[in-house]
Coordinates of C-alpha atoms and ligand atoms in Angstrom, one line a residue:
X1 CA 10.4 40.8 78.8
X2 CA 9.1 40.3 75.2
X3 CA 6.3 43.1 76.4
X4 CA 9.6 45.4 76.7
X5 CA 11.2 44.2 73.9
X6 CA 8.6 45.0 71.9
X7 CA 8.1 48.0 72.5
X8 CA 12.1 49.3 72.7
X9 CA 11.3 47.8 68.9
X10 CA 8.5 49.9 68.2
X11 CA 10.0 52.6 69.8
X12 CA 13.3 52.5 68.8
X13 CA 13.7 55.9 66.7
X14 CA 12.3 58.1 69.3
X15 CA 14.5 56.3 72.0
X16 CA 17.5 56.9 69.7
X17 CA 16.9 60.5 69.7
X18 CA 16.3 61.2 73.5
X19 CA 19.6 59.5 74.1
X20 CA 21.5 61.6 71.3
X21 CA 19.3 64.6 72.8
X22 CA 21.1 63.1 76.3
X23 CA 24.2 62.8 75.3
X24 CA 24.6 66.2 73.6
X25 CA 22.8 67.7 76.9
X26 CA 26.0 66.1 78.7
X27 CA 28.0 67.2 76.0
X28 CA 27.4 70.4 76.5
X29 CA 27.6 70.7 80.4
X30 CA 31.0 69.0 80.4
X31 CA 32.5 70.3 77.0
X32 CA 34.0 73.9 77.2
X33 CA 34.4 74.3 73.4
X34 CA 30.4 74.3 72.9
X35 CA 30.3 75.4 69.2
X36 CA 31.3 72.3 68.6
X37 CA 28.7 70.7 70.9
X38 CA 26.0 72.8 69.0
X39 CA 26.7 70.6 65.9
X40 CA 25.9 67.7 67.6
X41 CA 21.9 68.8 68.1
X42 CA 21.5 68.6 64.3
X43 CA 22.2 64.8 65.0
X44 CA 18.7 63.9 66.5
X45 CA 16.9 66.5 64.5
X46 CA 18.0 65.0 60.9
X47 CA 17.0 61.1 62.8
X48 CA 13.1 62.8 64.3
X49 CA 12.7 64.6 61.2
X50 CA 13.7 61.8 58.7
X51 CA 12.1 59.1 60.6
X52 CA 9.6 60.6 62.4
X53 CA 8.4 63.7 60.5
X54 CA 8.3 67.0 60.3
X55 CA 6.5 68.0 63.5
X56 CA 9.1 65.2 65.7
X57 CA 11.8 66.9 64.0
X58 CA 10.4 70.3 65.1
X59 CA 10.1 69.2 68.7
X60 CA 13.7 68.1 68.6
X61 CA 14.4 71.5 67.4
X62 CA 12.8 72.6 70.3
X63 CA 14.3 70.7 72.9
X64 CA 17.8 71.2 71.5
X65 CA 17.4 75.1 71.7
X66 CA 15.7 74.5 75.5
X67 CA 18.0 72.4 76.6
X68 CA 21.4 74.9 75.5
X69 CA 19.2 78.0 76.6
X70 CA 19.2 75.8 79.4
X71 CA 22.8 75.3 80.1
X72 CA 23.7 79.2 78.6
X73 CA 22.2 79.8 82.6
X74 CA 24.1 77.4 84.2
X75 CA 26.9 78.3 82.9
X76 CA 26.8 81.6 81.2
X77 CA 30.7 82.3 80.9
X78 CA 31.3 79.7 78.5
X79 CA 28.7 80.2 75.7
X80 CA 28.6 83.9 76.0
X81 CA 32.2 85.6 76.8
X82 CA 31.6 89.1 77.9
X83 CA 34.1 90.6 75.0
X84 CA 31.8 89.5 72.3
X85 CA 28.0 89.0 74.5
X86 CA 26.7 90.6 70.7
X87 CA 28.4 88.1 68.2
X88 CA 27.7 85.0 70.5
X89 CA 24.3 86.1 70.8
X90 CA 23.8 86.2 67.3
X91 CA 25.9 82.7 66.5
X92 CA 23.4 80.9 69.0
X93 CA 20.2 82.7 67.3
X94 CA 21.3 82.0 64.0
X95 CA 22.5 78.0 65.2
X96 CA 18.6 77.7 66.6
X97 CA 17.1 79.1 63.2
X98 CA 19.0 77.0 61.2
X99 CA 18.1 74.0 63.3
X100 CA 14.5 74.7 63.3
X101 CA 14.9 75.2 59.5
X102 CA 17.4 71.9 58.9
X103 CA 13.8 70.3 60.8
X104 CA 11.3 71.6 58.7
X105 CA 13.1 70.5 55.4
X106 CA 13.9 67.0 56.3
X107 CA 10.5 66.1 58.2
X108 CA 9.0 68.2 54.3
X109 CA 11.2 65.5 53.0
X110 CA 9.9 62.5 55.3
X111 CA 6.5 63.4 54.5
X112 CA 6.6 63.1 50.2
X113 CA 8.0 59.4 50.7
X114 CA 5.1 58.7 52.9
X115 CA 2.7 59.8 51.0
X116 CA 4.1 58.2 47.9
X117 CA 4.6 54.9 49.7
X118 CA 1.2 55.0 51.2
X119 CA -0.4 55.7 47.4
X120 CA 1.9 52.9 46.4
X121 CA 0.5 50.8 49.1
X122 CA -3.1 51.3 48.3
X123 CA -2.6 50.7 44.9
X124 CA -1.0 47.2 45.9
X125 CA -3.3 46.0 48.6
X126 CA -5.9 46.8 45.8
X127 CA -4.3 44.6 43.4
X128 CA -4.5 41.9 45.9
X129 CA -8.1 42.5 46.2
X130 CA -8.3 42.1 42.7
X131 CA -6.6 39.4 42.3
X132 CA -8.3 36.8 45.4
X133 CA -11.5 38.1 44.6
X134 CA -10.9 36.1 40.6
X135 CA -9.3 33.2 42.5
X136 CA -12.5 32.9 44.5
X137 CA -15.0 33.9 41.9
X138 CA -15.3 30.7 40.6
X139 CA -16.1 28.6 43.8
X140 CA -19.8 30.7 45.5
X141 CA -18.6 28.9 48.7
X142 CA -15.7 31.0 49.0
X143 CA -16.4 34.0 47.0
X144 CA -15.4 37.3 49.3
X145 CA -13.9 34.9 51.8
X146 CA -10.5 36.5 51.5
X147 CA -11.8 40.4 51.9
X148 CA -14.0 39.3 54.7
X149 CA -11.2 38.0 56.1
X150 CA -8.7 40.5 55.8
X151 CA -11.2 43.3 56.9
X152 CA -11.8 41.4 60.8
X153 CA -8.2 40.4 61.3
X154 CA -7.1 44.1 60.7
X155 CA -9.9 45.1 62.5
X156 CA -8.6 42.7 65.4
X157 CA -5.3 43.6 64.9
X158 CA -6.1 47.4 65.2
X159 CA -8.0 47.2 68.5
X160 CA -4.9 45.1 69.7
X161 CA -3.2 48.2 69.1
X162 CA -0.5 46.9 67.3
X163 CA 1.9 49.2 64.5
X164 CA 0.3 50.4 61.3
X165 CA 3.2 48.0 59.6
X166 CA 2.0 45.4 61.8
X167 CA -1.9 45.8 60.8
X168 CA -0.9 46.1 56.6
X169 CA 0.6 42.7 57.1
X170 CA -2.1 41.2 58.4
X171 CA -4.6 43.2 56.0
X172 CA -2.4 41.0 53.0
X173 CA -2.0 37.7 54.7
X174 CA -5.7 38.1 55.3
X175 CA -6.0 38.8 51.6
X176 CA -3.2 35.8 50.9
X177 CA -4.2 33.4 53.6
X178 CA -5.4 30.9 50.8
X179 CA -3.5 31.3 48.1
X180 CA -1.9 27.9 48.1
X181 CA -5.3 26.4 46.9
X182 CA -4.8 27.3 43.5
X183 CA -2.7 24.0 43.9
X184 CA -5.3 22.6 45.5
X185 CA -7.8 19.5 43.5
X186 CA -11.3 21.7 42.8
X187 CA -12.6 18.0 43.7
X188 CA -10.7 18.3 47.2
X189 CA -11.6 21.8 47.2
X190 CA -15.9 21.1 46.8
X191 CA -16.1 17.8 47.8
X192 CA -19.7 17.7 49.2
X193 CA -19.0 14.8 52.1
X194 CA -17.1 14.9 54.8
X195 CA -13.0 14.7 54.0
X196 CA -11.0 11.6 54.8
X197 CA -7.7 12.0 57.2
X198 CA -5.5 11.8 54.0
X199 CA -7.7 14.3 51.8
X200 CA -7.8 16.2 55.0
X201 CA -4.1 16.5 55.0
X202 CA -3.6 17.2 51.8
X203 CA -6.3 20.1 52.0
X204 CA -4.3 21.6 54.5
X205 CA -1.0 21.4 53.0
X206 CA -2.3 24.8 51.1
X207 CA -0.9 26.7 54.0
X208 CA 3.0 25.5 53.3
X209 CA 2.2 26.0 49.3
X210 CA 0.9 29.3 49.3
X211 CA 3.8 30.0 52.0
X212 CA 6.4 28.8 49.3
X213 CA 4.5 30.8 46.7
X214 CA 4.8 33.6 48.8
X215 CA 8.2 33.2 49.3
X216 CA 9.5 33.4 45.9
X217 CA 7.8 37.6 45.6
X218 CA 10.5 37.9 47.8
X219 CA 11.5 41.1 50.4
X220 CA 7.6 42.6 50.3
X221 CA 5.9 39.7 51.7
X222 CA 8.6 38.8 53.7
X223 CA 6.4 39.5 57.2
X224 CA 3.3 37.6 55.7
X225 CA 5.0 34.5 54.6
X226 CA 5.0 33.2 58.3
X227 CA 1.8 34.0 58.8
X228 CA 0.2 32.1 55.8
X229 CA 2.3 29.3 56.7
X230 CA 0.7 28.9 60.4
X231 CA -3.1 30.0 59.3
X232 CA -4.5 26.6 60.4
X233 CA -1.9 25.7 63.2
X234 CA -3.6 25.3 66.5
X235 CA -2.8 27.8 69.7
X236 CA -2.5 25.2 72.7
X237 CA -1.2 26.7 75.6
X238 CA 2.1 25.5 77.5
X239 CA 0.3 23.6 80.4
X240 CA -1.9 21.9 78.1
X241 CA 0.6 21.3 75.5
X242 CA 3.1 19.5 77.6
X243 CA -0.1 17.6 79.2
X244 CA -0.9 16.5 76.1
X245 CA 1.9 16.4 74.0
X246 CA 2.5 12.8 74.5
X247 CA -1.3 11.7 73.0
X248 CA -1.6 14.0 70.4
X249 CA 0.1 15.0 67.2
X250 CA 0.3 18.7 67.1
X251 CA 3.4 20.6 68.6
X252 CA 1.9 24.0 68.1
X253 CA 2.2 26.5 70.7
X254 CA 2.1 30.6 71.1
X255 CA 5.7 30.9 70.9
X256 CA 5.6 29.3 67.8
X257 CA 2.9 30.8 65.6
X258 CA 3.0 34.7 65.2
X259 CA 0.6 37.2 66.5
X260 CA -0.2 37.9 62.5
X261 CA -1.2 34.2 61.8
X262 CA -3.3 33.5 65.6
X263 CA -5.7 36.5 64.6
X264 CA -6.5 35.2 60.7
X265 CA -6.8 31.9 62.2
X266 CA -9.7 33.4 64.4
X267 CA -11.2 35.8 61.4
X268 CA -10.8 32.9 58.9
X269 CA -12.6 30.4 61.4
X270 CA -15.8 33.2 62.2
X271 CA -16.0 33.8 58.0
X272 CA -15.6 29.8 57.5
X273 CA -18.7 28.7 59.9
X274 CA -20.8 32.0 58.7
X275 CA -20.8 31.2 55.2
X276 CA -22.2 28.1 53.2
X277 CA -20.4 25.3 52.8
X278 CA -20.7 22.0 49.7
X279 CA -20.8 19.8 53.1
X280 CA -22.9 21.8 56.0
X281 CA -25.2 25.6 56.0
X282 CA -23.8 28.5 57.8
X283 CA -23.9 28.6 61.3
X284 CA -25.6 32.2 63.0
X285 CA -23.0 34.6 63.8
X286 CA -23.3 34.4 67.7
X287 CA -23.4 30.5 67.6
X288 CA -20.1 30.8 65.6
X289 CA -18.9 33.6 68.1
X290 CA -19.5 31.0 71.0
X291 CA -18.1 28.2 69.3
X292 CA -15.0 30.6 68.7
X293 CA -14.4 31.4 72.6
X294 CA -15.1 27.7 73.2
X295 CA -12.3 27.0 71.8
X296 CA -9.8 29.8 73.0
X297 CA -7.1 28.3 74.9
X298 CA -7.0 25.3 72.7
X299 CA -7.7 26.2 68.7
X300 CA -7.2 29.9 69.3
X301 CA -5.4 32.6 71.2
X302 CA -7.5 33.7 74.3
X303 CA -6.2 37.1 74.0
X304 CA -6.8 37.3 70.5
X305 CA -10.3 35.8 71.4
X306 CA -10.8 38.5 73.7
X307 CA -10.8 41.0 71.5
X308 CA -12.2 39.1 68.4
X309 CA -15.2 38.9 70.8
X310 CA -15.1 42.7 71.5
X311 CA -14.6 43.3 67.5
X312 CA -17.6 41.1 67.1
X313 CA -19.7 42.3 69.0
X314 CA -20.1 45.7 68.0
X315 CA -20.0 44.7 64.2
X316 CA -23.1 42.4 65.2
X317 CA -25.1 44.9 67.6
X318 CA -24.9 47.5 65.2
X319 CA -26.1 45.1 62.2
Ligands
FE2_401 FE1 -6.7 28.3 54.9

């Protein structure tokens, strides 16, 4: 179910212009009056070409001309009377060029914002860069952490197959993941010795305060906030959650904790146990990759673990 949901969500913009394309298919097999069907097929070529782009707003095109070609030979009597065969001809031809041309100027139109919103998006993922690389510079345990981090949980996210909307949010939380330790203590934060429960919990209250600094940027990080906020909550499946609910204090589950947040929580852990830290060394990368799928099904997604490992895997091999 939430398989088809997602994808009628995903898809929603080419569904919505096969079923105009449908509708003014019917339209014109049941409606006698067809120039006033005709108008209708400029409906899903302004939605694929505006949505879409150019060349889904030329394959509308297309299909609209097809499909009334179509039903000009089923029934030939009502779209070409055999008074005027010359001037209908001509109204259709110059209905189909202006179609193909009403395609070509909106999916033009669709392409500028694009690539004006994808130059705008560049420049703002690098600021982001920027700006966690000098929130980490001053702490050599954590330096890079952030990039690092954003690079493996879009590169998870992109072999997951997921939208390119889907994969730039990641790509930020990744980038924003720890942003609430800048309310952090630095004595919390590089404490040499093991943490005590309290200092522990405090620690990880950075999730809910970068989430609430976040929150205050307001519509742009909308779909990351969520994600920051879960970072560090644990995936424990249904079976095992209601086994252990009783004897344990966490109430996590998958339905719970977004996609976006279950795959940083995997690329945070791998950069966390691969790098230094004031109270242990690094642990090898394919000690940290088993310790990662020893742990899927409880700490982490197994699906996102599946594909983490695959990720992994050829990033290691080819190093
Ligand atoms: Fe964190």
């Amino acid at each position: 179910m939430d398989n088809l949901k997602q994808f009628f969500l995903r898809n929603f913009e080419r569904i919505l212009v096969f079923v105009i394309l449908v509708v003014a298919f019917l339209g014109t097999l049941l409606v006698e009056n067809t120039s006033v069907v005709l108008d209708f097929y400029f409906l899903p070529v302004l939605v694929a070409g505006y949505f879409l782009g150019k060349r889904s707003g030329l394959l509308a095109a297309v299909l609209s001309i097809l499909l009334v070609l179509f039903s000009a030979l089923l029934f030939p009597d009502r779209m070409f009377a055999a008074t005027r065969i010359w001037h209908d001809t001509a109204a259709v031809c110059g209905w189909g060029g202006f179609l193909i041309l009403t395609s070509v100027a909106v999916g033009s139109l669709y392409e500028v914002k694009e690539r004006q919103l994808q130059d705008l998006k560049h420049a703002y993922i690098g600021v982001l860069e920027i700006l966690s690389k000098y929130l980490e510079s001053t702490d050599p345990y954590t330096k890079g952490h952030s990039v690092r981090v954003s690079e493996l949980a879009s590169a998870i996210a992109a072999e997951m197959r997921l939208s390119a909307a889907e994969i730039d949010n990641i790509r930020v939380a990744g980038l924003l993941h720890d942003i609430g330790k800048i309310e952090i203590s630095g004595e919390v934060l590089r404490k040499a010795a093991v943490l005590s429960t309290g200092e522990q919990a405090y620690l990880e209250s950075h999730a809910e305060k970068g989430a609430r600094l976040l929150s205050s940027v307001g519509g742009v990080l909308k779909e990351v906030v969520p994600i920051v906020l879960a970072h560090h909550r644990y995936f424990v499946s249904k079976m095992e959650s209601d086994a252990t609910r009783s004897n344990t204090d966490t109430d996590s589950n998958s339905d719970t904790i977004p996609l976006g947040a279950r795959i940083v929580a995997v690329a945070d852990s791998f950069d966390a146990m691969t790098t230094d830290r004031p109270y242990r060394r690094a642990m090898p990368p394919w000690q940290a990759l088993e310790e990662i799928v020893a742990n899927s099904g409880r700490q982490f997604d197994p699906e996102v673990v599946e594909v983490f490992k695959q990720v992994a895997t050829r990033h290691l091999e080819a190093v």
